[in-house]
């Protein structure tokens, strides 16, 4: 053992030692500047890494071992405190560079607004991009309290960017009337309350497509993920989310990137939210990176 | 903005400014004097109000906005500490006055004993009253440790008041043998373990009736509502309770009042119990006040 | 009331006053020396006892009152700190003596390694012993970090002791590839993810057999039992575990002993884990001790 | 080891096995029926016992080992829920019987009202009784919200019973103006904010007297004892309270009984309050029981 | 009792019913947009109000009852999420209007940056303004991560606004070398580590002056106030802060306004931080509003 | 920014990128196998690192910036679970190698037993070694429950290794009578209850000597460090420990290594223990590494 090999618990387990040899890159976006109710998701990425120590390296769901997927945990981006505009620019250029180097970006939030610059970078590389959005909230607002850059707007902006017909939302159980109306009128796909069943129905129609998957941990019922900023009762179980990840893994779609956002560990002294989140990250790595 | 308009977080969101213009009245009963195991529900009403800040004002379940229902949050009643008898009298006369002014009473407990004086006041106004009771516990004891006024007795007292055949219990999974025996012998309706399915079966037979609905938060599994005094494993999910509220809203019964009791926030550092409870209150307001 | 009758909250409720008059014996094994991720199960037994105060003495699931089963709570064994080998020897000889006196042993862990010496003692008394194992983890490792005595190995050791064809695992969702491979190759029975449904299928084939049942609380999803050392997302609900206990109670197998392990109360400030665990213990007592 | 010797963690460590052979008796009074702000002290006695496991049996402060004092932990009295009047009667007759058998009563609360019936029983045995009262609150109210039996009144009642000139309060930093006025006018002794220094001054004048000492844990700053119902900032340190216990032990007064009240463990997830309380109990046993 | 008189727990206790009749105004600034380490002070003001229910209305420190000071709790200002610039403008104009109506402003943070616009408004009314600053942190940075508007800069900006010779800092134990250097070079007053002793020395020289007092709760050691964003070990006790408030009350300075900032209740499950903060607010009201 | 420069929060802040260029080395020993009461210190080192993000890089106590001391955070040693003997051997050989390379070892525990192999390695390099021991507990047992390798024995073993006259203990307030007797009889130095004052008296006599300093976080009162396994009421404040670190820094002794042990973060949801510990580490680095 060399002294600098002694590290443990600081990167997601089984991270490769160098960026170069990896296919996928885990990166944290510790930003919660626009969160209205309960901030704290800036601590999400590091606590997910810490919880990963408790993970088994083999997944019986995927019948795959973490050695079989080469990924590198690049740590958290330094983001300018309290400045959403500049933070978004940083994320955008970071992901652009990841894509230039042919990496699969697996981002950890932070608030959901972090997905917006990722969508932009992905769309420039994949002009036929589809987005699968798994969340309790529609996130279809045009603005929130006068701000267009908010954790309530990223899916609306996605619709405007790639066309609402290319956006598929699952599990939605909260939003303004205008958001549900927009979902109906615009032609986007929205499944309320459930995830696995509607996903199983939709996935065949996306076969062969380039798809980015963005998952807000609050799609889970607060019983399964109390550590989040805007917990919303009436959600799905961890079991259903694991099933959804498996459905995507077993489908014929081409996942080109993914994120998991809104883990706010301070609201959950039991640590079950980060423990569950680290398992979802493992499953995404094993099932979606090809 | 005037200075006295600046209030926030002190009343249930979207409360109308005056009592007069409202159809329904939210009122707190901060009493837990007879709780045997883990007290603390006296803090329930205010924490439910606080959590309401995180609610969306529109409900996709009911397709209705909180502006469409006029209600007033009247705050917590001052109740005499440690004195169940006098507290019950206070609640009784408070609800009597609400009913005289044709308000829909939506009470927040407090321990379940608070429902007993409400039943009395409701029954005097609606002689054909039915009671829907959603709870983990039968609450059918004749007395508890020698006391007739206890959080374990209100449904028994209800049966004696309005006749057991007019009481419908759902979700029951705990009680003495005598309570289950009484349920069988007396002719009251009792569904064990489940809520939504038996409710769907029973509701048609109650069409057109005046019904008071009392819900004990502990009907939920502790996973979904750890913040309660007598948590009982093996309960229903938040999803099922939301479904039950919807079933009642879509039925032909005439809901004349309701309460939600036994939220004890101190046992739940994740705050998920109050977050869920505030959503249930929103759904009751939107679905049941007509 | 005599002064020494005033005790409360120190033994599992309704424990008989003497060892002699009891059929079953509850005993604690406060050991967590080999726990790799989050220790603390040494406090499990006493907190389960404490939580038992909140239990109803009658079970509607079993239609039985705790007076109908004679059991004695013998407290926690004194175990040598940090010494797995000697702790195992202590447990072995303790259970041997219980069996000599024809008691039904109901053990409370402690980490899962405590079950290994119990298996040995049981097997010596019941040479045709079968084991039902309800758990999130396969626990089939040959060794863990070089140690054969580990909380990850007891079921492997059980297979070697009584033959893999006599071991039935349920609810498994975590393990090394080698463990799942061993399960397939060895001829043991393993049901993944689910408990109640496969149990209902398997039980008839075990009719008339002597069966020991070992339950790791982490078979539950962390939502239902956050207070455990190696919480694993995607588990079953408390409702399903209660159903499993009932299935066994109603089957024709001969339960000869049982344990409930890995309750680590410090990770669960809501106390829901110990509250649920004490209910499972009640159901095991009422349903399995005959 | 016999099976019934295996108990641990259920009584205060080093409790003698029988009542008869003991000089002092530890008894719990799990009552918090009149607590206005944050109830929960009913759980205090058992959690103090549980925390006693972490204590060293020898005290360097007293240079004494717990073997040198014979005491018996009699557990918690069963008290009628929510009924202060009957609870007080139970405590009174319990302590009477302890005194008849020449035991030193060391009571664990529960709310401070539990001290009132103890004062009565003590006074009947010791007509020259003095009371040392260590507390953040004056507890000198005539009534609280119309109730004479309240956790805010016991010291006033003590003054009326034994004469204000026989009551000595220390550490007081909260009360109504009327209470501070009463303290001045009545001739009782009251030291504000501090405990050890004024105690050192007063003790010599009490030499040879029979003194009962009642200590409310909230005399400590909430930093040192957050687990209490009416935490009051600006208090003393644990060090100062240990010093006070030592001053009394080294004085020439005759301590005839004592209590420690208002430990409410649920407000303190760090458990430091019960850990500190169990140490104070050890010091009282070693220093005051002669 | 009228229905709209039933409110409780929503305003600081003893708040007058109308703005007009009050001398002082309590107002909340729920802003934590620029907090780098642990956000959450946006919830401070409401939790301080909630904790005020537990306060005694009379202060033995000041020998004064809360009836003797007329104040109005105006609730929390609505501030634009994540936008420090606009939030600052809102606070500025709000305080300007308070001062125009001759109110004593008593502000509750929120992060320390909220004090900056208050300083501006105060200085316009009191051109000879002095500032007493009680804090663990120097807050003298010119900018933080490129931002001039940060919770680390308000005292530097104050120095630039009213002249460093008019700023008095107490309790400082954290900052950059440049900040301590600036303190030395600029001629401002800075007392390290301690508050009460240096304050007693400085106050006489400020006799007759108009002084604004800004207090950051983190001047307390984390033992006394764990609920804050940038807890810093080695601080003062609650007792010393109470003494400091009293020293100011008894001095000849003219306090013209005050604030208490950085209470972040989510980091403190014991609630001792808000309990202490509500007491400090009471003492400021009773001692400083004349 | 390169991708592999993006790390944050995984090493103690300001760690140099390579081992070679550093003078001091921070290393974690995540071991708590022999802890009797409340395990969990294995998580201490990583949480101290995480909390270091909140530290200011400059210390006003030392008037020094962290850039001025070259240190490398080598992460946690992998230690064999549940095996004290092998863990001790690993630590011994690790520290030997650090010393061979002329590094200043700054170890983070883990339980106090980790200091024993360090003492051995230090003594081999410095035959005139003195040990300063700051702790609540004497740790002078010959064995604990039959085990010589226990968290209660390291100082006894140190006395036997380097001679009791070379061991100086401070702050001791808990132990067996035999331990205090040994301290008296053996000729070692022991100061009870206090640290700073006796340290100031002793330090001059140690001028010019090679001294290893071992600090157990539980020397602090639980109010200041609730996150530890065997919290002991009546301890010193964070302020006094900071003063002690400064006294050593300003003395003429030659500190040759140090450790900080027994931080168990799970018992402290406020995180104040790790926040304070990270500050103590900063002060040790700045004041002791020369």
XYZ file of N, CA and C in Angstrom, chain C residues 35-200:
498
model
N -19.652 -5.921 12.319
C -20.435 -5.114 11.384
C -19.541 -4.129 10.653
N -19.599 -4.160 9.328
C -18.654 -3.386 8.542
C -19.088 -1.947 8.318
N -20.361 -1.690 8.135
C -20.779 -0.362 7.693
C -21.229 0.519 8.856
N -22.322 0.197 9.481
C -22.846 1.037 10.556
C -23.174 0.180 11.775
N -22.321 0.155 12.792
C -22.586 -0.655 13.976
C -23.735 -0.070 14.800
N -24.155 -0.779 15.822
C -25.183 -0.260 16.722
C -26.283 -1.246 17.064
N -26.265 -2.455 16.472
C -27.355 -3.393 16.760
C -27.256 -3.945 18.176
N -26.154 -3.689 18.861
C -26.071 -4.153 20.255
C -27.148 -3.505 21.127
N -27.679 -2.370 20.703
C -28.728 -1.715 21.476
C -30.133 -2.167 21.078
N -30.198 -3.023 20.035
C -31.498 -3.437 19.516
C -32.413 -4.091 20.543
N -31.955 -5.157 21.225
C -32.881 -5.872 22.110
C -33.535 -4.984 23.159
N -32.758 -4.135 23.813
C -33.378 -3.341 24.874
C -34.369 -2.316 24.349
N -34.074 -1.739 23.181
C -35.018 -0.774 22.628
C -36.287 -1.443 22.101
N -36.166 -2.687 21.662
C -37.378 -3.425 21.260
C -38.250 -3.663 22.487
N -37.614 -4.043 23.603
C -38.374 -4.199 24.850
C -39.070 -2.897 25.221
N -38.310 -1.805 25.165
C -38.877 -0.513 25.549
C -40.086 -0.176 24.683
N -39.953 -0.404 23.378
C -41.056 -0.085 22.465
C -42.257 -0.981 22.690
N -42.049 -2.158 23.304
C -43.171 -3.077 23.487
C -44.248 -2.487 24.389
N -43.887 -1.472 25.180
C -44.895 -0.819 26.035
C -46.054 -0.278 25.202
N -45.765 0.118 23.976
C -46.799 0.707 23.146
C -47.676 -0.315 22.438
N -47.384 -1.580 22.624
C -48.137 -2.632 21.919
C -49.480 -2.913 22.579
N -50.449 -3.237 21.769
C -51.693 -3.828 22.259
C -51.404 -5.288 22.591
N -51.994 -5.803 23.647
C -51.693 -7.190 24.047
C -52.435 -8.230 23.199
N -53.439 -7.772 22.487
C -54.220 -8.675 21.637
C -53.836 -8.441 20.177
N -53.750 -9.510 19.404
C -53.453 -9.380 17.975
C -54.661 -9.753 17.148
N -55.182 -8.821 16.362
C -56.300 -9.184 15.488
C -55.845 -10.094 14.345
N -54.555 -10.070 14.014
C -54.032 -10.926 12.947
C -54.154 -12.394 13.362
N -53.787 -12.668 14.627
C -53.758 -14.038 15.127
C -55.018 -14.351 15.945
N -55.822 -13.349 16.225
C -56.967 -13.481 17.136
C -56.520 -14.173 18.428
N -55.517 -13.611 19.046
C -54.932 -14.240 20.219
C -54.407 -13.152 21.158
N -54.462 -13.449 22.451
C -53.999 -12.493 23.458
C -52.662 -12.984 24.025
N -51.800 -12.054 24.412
C -50.487 -12.440 24.901
C -50.549 -13.266 26.191
N -51.643 -13.209 26.887
C -51.793 -14.080 28.054
C -51.809 -15.555 27.662
N -52.170 -15.815 26.413
C -52.338 -17.206 25.994
C -51.004 -17.902 25.709
N -49.926 -17.145 25.671
C -48.608 -17.747 25.439
C -47.712 -17.434 26.631
N -47.153 -18.453 27.222
C -46.291 -18.240 28.392
C -44.851 -18.032 27.937
N -44.335 -16.854 28.118
C -42.933 -16.612 27.753
C -42.273 -15.769 28.827
N -40.963 -15.859 28.846
C -40.150 -15.174 29.854
C -39.074 -14.378 29.122
N -38.941 -13.127 29.485
C -37.888 -12.308 28.879
C -36.657 -12.376 29.780
N -35.638 -13.070 29.297
C -34.457 -13.329 30.126
C -33.410 -12.228 30.050
N -33.724 -11.145 29.367
C -32.757 -10.053 29.272
C -31.669 -10.338 28.258
N -30.601 -9.525 28.316
C -29.491 -9.663 27.376
C -28.386 -10.524 27.988
N -27.842 -11.402 27.176
C -26.633 -12.122 27.592
C -25.462 -11.168 27.723
N -24.643 -11.329 28.728
C -23.386 -10.563 28.736
C -22.425 -11.202 27.739
N -22.001 -10.453 26.739
C -21.106 -10.996 25.711
C -19.784 -10.236 25.746
N -18.665 -10.915 25.503
C -17.349 -10.252 25.585
C -17.145 -9.287 24.420
N -16.974 -8.017 24.737
C -16.843 -6.968 23.723
C -15.776 -7.278 22.694
N -16.135 -7.137 21.439
C -15.140 -7.187 20.377
C -14.555 -8.558 20.129
N -15.133 -9.590 20.722
C -14.594 -10.924 20.556
C -15.653 -11.849 19.952
N -15.699 -11.940 18.617
C -16.746 -12.745 17.992
C -16.655 -14.212 18.388
N -15.448 -14.764 18.443
C -15.312 -16.205 18.703
C -15.909 -16.567 20.053
N -15.517 -15.834 21.084
C -16.033 -16.167 22.416
C -17.524 -15.846 22.539
N -17.967 -14.791 21.867
C -19.398 -14.462 21.900
C -20.214 -15.603 21.315
N -19.721 -16.150 20.226
C -20.426 -17.245 19.572
C -20.502 -18.470 20.481
N -19.433 -18.713 21.179
C -19.439 -19.846 22.107
C -20.454 -19.637 23.234
N -20.524 -18.418 23.728
C -21.495 -18.106 24.774
C -22.921 -18.330 24.287
N -23.196 -17.847 23.101
C -24.556 -17.984 22.563
C -24.883 -19.466 22.373
N -23.913 -20.180 21.836
C -24.139 -21.606 21.604
C -24.529 -22.320 22.899
N -23.764 -22.108 23.948
C -24.039 -22.881 25.158
C -25.317 -22.380 25.840
N -25.619 -21.110 25.668
C -26.863 -20.553 26.221
C -28.068 -21.219 25.556
N -28.048 -21.286 24.249
C -29.193 -21.857 23.530
C -29.278 -23.367 23.781
N -28.116 -24.008 23.863
C -28.120 -25.431 24.220
C -28.924 -25.666 25.509
N -28.636 -24.858 26.498
C -29.307 -25.020 27.779
C -30.794 -24.700 27.682
N -31.148 -23.711 26.890
C -32.576 -23.428 26.674
C -33.268 -24.655 26.089
N -32.613 -25.264 25.104
C -33.228 -26.404 24.434
C -33.319 -27.611 25.366
N -32.299 -27.769 26.196
C -32.352 -28.864 27.167
C -33.570 -28.747 28.071
N -33.946 -27.509 28.337
C -35.096 -27.301 29.214
C -36.388 -27.138 28.422
N -36.337 -27.538 27.162
C -37.533 -27.583 26.304
C -38.179 -26.217 26.097
N -37.350 -25.184 26.043
C -37.888 -23.858 25.781
C -37.844 -23.566 24.277
N -38.749 -22.728 23.847
C -38.729 -22.202 22.480
C -37.850 -20.952 22.505
N -36.697 -20.959 21.853
C -35.816 -19.787 21.916
C -36.232 -18.715 20.903
N -36.461 -17.514 21.391
C -36.765 -16.372 20.516
C -35.693 -15.325 20.764
N -34.689 -15.301 19.890
C -33.515 -14.449 20.083
C -33.643 -13.091 19.418
N -33.092 -12.072 20.073
C -33.067 -10.729 19.496
C -31.618 -10.298 19.299
N -31.255 -9.964 18.033
C -29.890 -9.482 17.768
C -29.825 -8.019 18.011
N -28.590 -7.469 17.914
C -27.390 -8.088 17.492
C -27.337 -8.293 15.971
N -26.088 -8.432 15.541
C -25.792 -8.676 14.142
C -26.185 -10.099 13.755
N -26.209 -10.362 12.459
C -26.741 -11.637 12.000
C -25.828 -12.819 12.353
N -24.568 -12.554 12.626
C -23.671 -13.658 12.998
C -24.176 -14.404 14.229
N -24.961 -13.751 15.069
C -25.478 -14.427 16.271
C -26.292 -15.670 15.911
N -26.829 -15.714 14.699
C -27.664 -16.876 14.334
C -26.839 -18.136 14.121
N -25.571 -17.977 13.800
C -24.745 -19.144 13.490
C -24.655 -20.136 14.656
N -24.277 -19.703 15.859
C -24.252 -20.677 16.952
C -25.647 -21.215 17.295
N -26.686 -20.418 17.059
C -28.044 -20.931 17.304
C -28.338 -22.071 16.338
N -27.975 -21.873 15.051
C -28.178 -22.958 14.083
C -27.529 -24.260 14.586
N -26.316 -24.120 15.095
C -25.594 -25.308 15.557
C -26.343 -26.010 16.683
N -26.768 -25.228 17.659
C -27.484 -25.814 18.794
C -28.803 -26.447 18.353
N -29.502 -25.771 17.466
C -30.786 -26.293 16.990
C -30.582 -27.611 16.232
N -29.552 -27.618 15.412
C -29.313 -28.791 14.556
C -28.979 -30.023 15.399
N -28.303 -29.795 16.490
C -27.972 -30.928 17.354
C -29.237 -31.521 17.985
N -30.203 -30.681 18.209
C -31.467 -31.183 18.780
C -32.389 -31.714 17.684
N -32.403 -31.024 16.525
C -33.297 -31.406 15.430
C -32.458 -31.777 14.205
N -32.084 -33.030 14.052
C -31.166 -33.407 12.956
C -31.779 -33.201 11.569
N -33.107 -33.081 11.523
C -33.769 -32.845 10.231
C -34.102 -31.367 10.045
N -33.379 -30.491 10.724
C -33.708 -29.062 10.747
C -33.759 -28.432 9.357
N -34.778 -27.609 9.147
C -34.845 -26.709 7.999
C -34.694 -25.267 8.512
N -34.184 -24.418 7.659
C -34.059 -23.004 8.046
C -34.782 -22.130 7.039
N -35.670 -21.274 7.547
C -36.266 -20.217 6.716
C -35.529 -18.928 7.046
N -35.042 -18.274 6.008
C -34.166 -17.108 6.159
C -34.791 -15.940 5.402
N -35.175 -14.899 6.143
C -35.847 -13.735 5.545
C -34.916 -12.547 5.703
N -34.486 -11.967 4.570
C -33.346 -11.040 4.649
C -33.207 -10.284 3.324
N -32.586 -9.104 3.370
C -32.208 -8.417 2.132
C -30.927 -8.996 1.542
N -30.087 -9.541 2.383
C -28.750 -9.977 1.974
C -28.655 -11.502 1.961
N -27.921 -12.030 0.984
C -27.771 -13.480 0.856
C -27.013 -14.069 2.047
N -26.051 -13.328 2.600
C -25.244 -13.806 3.739
C -24.603 -15.160 3.440
N -24.206 -15.332 2.205
C -23.654 -16.614 1.761
C -22.150 -16.551 1.523
N -21.484 -15.514 2.009
C -20.047 -15.421 1.779
C -19.301 -16.515 2.524
N -18.218 -16.925 1.938
C -17.348 -17.869 2.643
C -16.571 -17.157 3.733
N -16.208 -15.918 3.437
C -15.510 -15.107 4.420
C -15.729 -13.656 4.052
N -15.438 -12.752 4.984
C -15.571 -11.335 4.707
C -14.281 -10.670 5.154
N -13.562 -10.101 4.210
C -12.265 -9.487 4.498
C -11.362 -10.459 5.270
N -11.429 -11.741 4.853
C -10.540 -12.716 5.472
C -11.085 -13.388 6.711
N -12.248 -12.932 7.178
C -12.818 -13.493 8.406
C -13.968 -14.442 8.067
N -13.926 -15.633 8.612
C -15.028 -16.572 8.392
C -16.216 -16.250 9.307
N -15.907 -15.643 10.459
C -16.966 -15.270 11.389
C -17.371 -13.830 11.110
N -18.400 -13.647 10.329
C -18.805 -12.303 9.936
C -20.303 -12.277 9.758
N -20.874 -11.076 9.830
C -22.324 -10.962 9.635
C -22.719 -11.271 8.197
N -21.751 -11.540 7.315
C -22.051 -11.862 5.921
C -21.980 -13.349 5.626
N -21.669 -14.149 6.619
C -21.431 -15.565 6.354
C -22.416 -16.563 6.971
N -23.332 -16.182 7.860
C -24.055 -17.203 8.613
C -24.883 -18.170 7.754
N -25.430 -17.716 6.659
C -26.274 -18.625 5.877
C -25.401 -19.615 5.097
N -24.233 -19.173 4.669
C -23.303 -20.104 4.044
C -22.916 -21.219 5.013
N -22.629 -20.790 6.220
C -22.267 -21.772 7.234
C -23.449 -22.693 7.532
N -24.658 -22.148 7.516
C -25.854 -22.970 7.709
C -25.956 -24.018 6.607
N -25.702 -23.596 5.362
C -25.771 -24.532 4.232
C -24.760 -25.661 4.425
N -23.574 -25.297 4.891
C -22.541 -26.312 5.084
C -22.912 -27.250 6.234
N -23.627 -26.706 7.209
C -23.986 -27.500 8.380
C -25.135 -28.474 8.096
N -26.226 -27.939 7.559
C -27.425 -28.790 7.443
C -27.727 -29.173 6.000
N -26.858 -28.747 5.097
C -27.104 -29.050 3.685
C -27.878 -27.932 3.020
N -27.405 -27.429 1.891
C -28.058 -26.288 1.239
C -29.513 -26.586 0.879
N -29.833 -27.836 0.640
C -31.216 -28.153 0.239
C -32.205 -27.952 1.392
N -31.679 -27.710 2.583
C -32.561 -27.495 3.729
C -32.668 -26.015 4.132
N -32.123 -25.150 3.298
C -32.132 -23.714 3.594
C -32.997 -22.988 2.567
N -33.895 -22.131 3.058
C -34.833 -21.404 2.196
C -34.706 -19.905 2.485
N -34.221 -19.176 1.487
C -34.030 -17.733 1.668
C -35.112 -16.955 0.917
N -35.563 -15.850 1.523
C -36.633 -15.031 0.933
C -36.268 -13.541 1.003
N -36.636 -12.835 -0.036
C -36.477 -11.377 -0.015
C -35.094 -10.877 -0.418
N -34.232 -11.773 -0.849
C -32.823 -11.422 -1.098
C -32.699 -10.415 -2.249
N -31.966 -9.327 -1.991
C -31.739 -8.349 -3.059
C -30.333 -7.791 -3.063
N -29.430 -8.407 -2.313
C -28.059 -7.904 -2.279
C -27.089 -9.038 -1.950
N -25.940 -9.002 -2.624
C -24.916 -10.016 -2.384
C -23.869 -9.941 -3.486
N -22.821 -10.733 -3.324
C -21.814 -10.827 -4.380
C -22.313 -11.782 -5.469
N -21.747 -11.673 -6.626
C -22.102 -12.602 -7.707
C -21.892 -14.045 -7.237
N -20.804 -14.261 -6.503
C -20.487 -15.608 -6.053
C -21.601 -16.163 -5.149
N -22.211 -15.294 -4.378
C -23.266 -15.759 -3.485
C -24.504 -16.195 -4.281
N -24.861 -15.385 -5.258
C -26.016 -15.774 -6.077
C -25.702 -17.047 -6.876
N -24.446 -17.142 -7.310
C -24.033 -18.342 -8.053
C -24.113 -19.571 -7.141
N -23.616 -19.393 -5.914
C -23.662 -20.501 -4.957
C -25.104 -20.950 -4.717
N -25.992 -19.950 -4.572
C -27.406 -20.279 -4.338
C -27.942 -21.147 -5.471
N -27.585 -20.786 -6.694
C -28.053 -21.560 -7.852
C -27.446 -22.950 -7.871
N -26.138 -23.009 -7.695
C -25.417 -24.272 -7.874
C -25.673 -25.274 -6.739
N -25.860 -24.749 -5.549
C -25.868 -25.635 -4.382
C -27.192 -26.356 -4.186
N -28.248 -25.822 -4.777
C -29.532 -26.462 -4.588
C -30.353 -25.893 -3.448
N -29.865 -24.871 -2.815
C -30.694 -24.211 -1.812
C -31.823 -23.466 -2.521
N -32.808 -23.032 -1.746
C -33.918 -22.266 -2.316
C -33.667 -20.780 -2.064
N -33.801 -19.954 -3.099
C -33.679 -18.512 -2.883
C -34.716 -17.755 -3.705
N -35.549 -16.966 -2.982
C -36.519 -16.099 -3.661
C -36.005 -14.668 -3.588
N -35.895 -14.034 -4.743
C -35.409 -12.655 -4.764
C -36.546 -11.652 -4.567
N -36.223 -10.563 -3.863
C -37.065 -9.358 -3.774
C -38.373 -9.563 -2.988
N -38.997 -10.705 -3.124
C -40.303 -10.901 -2.504
C -40.231 -11.915 -1.368
N -41.228 -11.870 -0.463
C -41.257 -12.789 0.656
C -42.591 -13.555 0.725
N -43.691 -12.811 0.792
C -44.964 -13.472 1.086
C -45.372 -14.453 -0.018
N -45.262 -13.999 -1.274
C -45.736 -14.864 -2.371
C -44.907 -16.157 -2.463
N -43.584 -16.080 -2.539
C -42.834 -17.338 -2.614
C -42.984 -18.196 -1.358
N -43.148 -17.545 -0.213
C -43.322 -18.306 1.025
C -44.607 -19.133 0.946
N -45.677 -18.533 0.460
C -46.945 -19.251 0.328
C -46.775 -20.473 -0.571
